[in-house]
Amino acid sequence: MTFSRFRAPCAFAFLLAATALAAAPAAAQDSVVVRLRAQYETARSPGFVVLPVAGGAGAEISAILRGDLERSDRFEMAEATGARAGQALDLDAWSQRGATWVLEGALTGSSLRLTLHDAAYGTVKGQGTFTLPASGSRAFRLAVHAASDAVVRWATGEPGMAASRIAFVTQGRGSKEIYVVDSDGENVTRITNDGSISLSPSWSPDGGRIAYTSFRGGAPLLYERNLGTGADRVLSDRAGINITPSYAPDGRTVAFATTVGGHTEIATIGAEGLRQQTRGRGYENLSPTWSPDGRRFAFVSDRLGEPQIYVMSPGGGEPRLVSSYAYGGRGYSTSPDWSPAGPAIAYHTRVNGRMQIAAVSADGGTPRMLTDRGHNEDPSWAPDGRHIVFASDRDGGGLFVLDSVTGTIRPLLRGRGFGLPDWSPTLQRAGQ
C-alpha cells in the first residue's frame, strides 16, 4: 500500500514515512503463519422494491433511494418491473413476487412523501414528508440520503449510513491532500490545497470540522478545519510531532499523539488545556480513538516490542491489551477505530505477511477477522456501526466498504494513492 495510517510503532517511523511520501508496508516484516477465516451471517434478506417516485425529479430520487438501500446490505433489492409512477398500489402482487417491503413515493414541489408498506401483512410500516433542496445539488442528494436512512430505520429499527461522508488522503506529486466523498462514492471534494503533506483526517461529532496534521509550515502541526467557512485554527503546535487526532464525543476535546520527553504519548487538548494521558516509559503511544460514551479510548503502543491495541480510561489507569498477542511471539496490530454503536474496535493486523481487517470487543474476547484477501489497512466505522471503510490493494486498489454482518465488500473509490479514510457521523437526519 502507498499509505500507512501513520499509527506506526514509533515517531521516527512516522516521520520517515511522511517525508518520503511512501510508507514501507508492514507485510515486509516476518510474521507468524496462521489460518484466517472470516465468518458472516448467511440469513436470507427480505425483498425490497422501490416504486418509481412521481414528480419532476422522481427518477433521480428513485435511483438514489434504491442505491442507498442496496448499499445498506439489509435487503434483497428487486427491480420494479412494469411499475409506473402514480399507479395504484397492489401489495398482494408485489408480495407474490417476493417483496417484503414496498416503498412508494411522490414529489410535490420541494416535498417528498414516502410510505413504506409491509407487503406480507398489508400494513404501513412508516411514512414521512421530507423537504428537498433543488435537484442536482449536493444538498439535494444529502437530503435524499437522509430520507433513505429514515426508511432503513422504519424497516429495521437500526440506523442507516447514507447521509454521511468519508474523509481520506490522496497522494499527488510531492504532496498529500485531504478530500471528502459521499457514502455512495459521489461528490469527491478537495479539502486541503497546501502542496504539502496532510494526514490523518478526523471528523468532529457534529460533522462540521475535521482535525488533521499538516507539514505545510515544515513541522507536523495539528489543525482544525471549519468545513463551513474553510478557516483553519491550530490545535497543537508543540515541538516534535502532533499526529493522529480523534475527537471525544463532547466535540470539544481532541486526543492526539505528541512528543513528550523524546517519545510519543497520547495527550488531550480541550477546555482544561493540554493533559498527558499515557506515560510510556520509553514506549511509543499513538492513534487514540474514543468510545461512544467518552469513558475510554483505544490506542496503539509498542510496549511489547511491536505495536498492539490497548484500551484505557482518560485521566489514568493501566492500559489493557485487547488485540491478539502471544507473549514471547510476534504480532503487529495498528489503526484502531472504535465503533459508534458499541464496544467493537476495528483495526488492521498482520496475518501471513499481509495486513487484514479485524474487530475485537473492548471488553475482551477473541478478535474476529473480517478480510482474508489482499492487503487491507486503516478501517473506519460508518455511523451505523455496521459498515467499515478501508484502504486495500485488491482489484487494482482503492477505498472499499465492508459490511461486517454479511461480509459484502464494494468499491468506494478505485485506484492507487487513496488512504487514511475516516467516516463521518450522520450529517443530516430526516426533517433537518
PDB file of C-alpha atoms in Angstrom, residues 16 21 48 101 106 133 154 183 344 357 425:
ATOM      1  CA  LEU A  16      10.398   8.790   7.816  1.00  0.00           C
ATOM      2  CA  LEU A  21       5.856  10.062   0.753  1.00  0.00           C
ATOM      3  CA  PHE A  48     -37.396  -4.739  -1.244  1.00  0.00           C
ATOM      4  CA  TRP A 101     -41.080  -4.174   1.665  1.00  0.00           C
ATOM      5  CA  ALA A 106     -44.300  11.209  -4.635  1.00  0.00           C
ATOM      6  CA  PRO A 133     -33.427  21.431  -1.996  1.00  0.00           C
ATOM      7  CA  TRP A 154     -38.617   2.193   9.600  1.00  0.00           C
ATOM      8  CA  SER A 183     -21.021   7.466   1.214  1.00  0.00           C
ATOM      9  CA  ALA A 344     -16.270  -3.169  18.889  1.00  0.00           C
ATOM     10  CA  ILE A 357      -9.002  -6.062   8.957  1.00  0.00           C
ATOM     11  CA  PRO A 425     -21.086  10.870  11.690  1.00  0.00           C
TER      12      PRO A 425
END
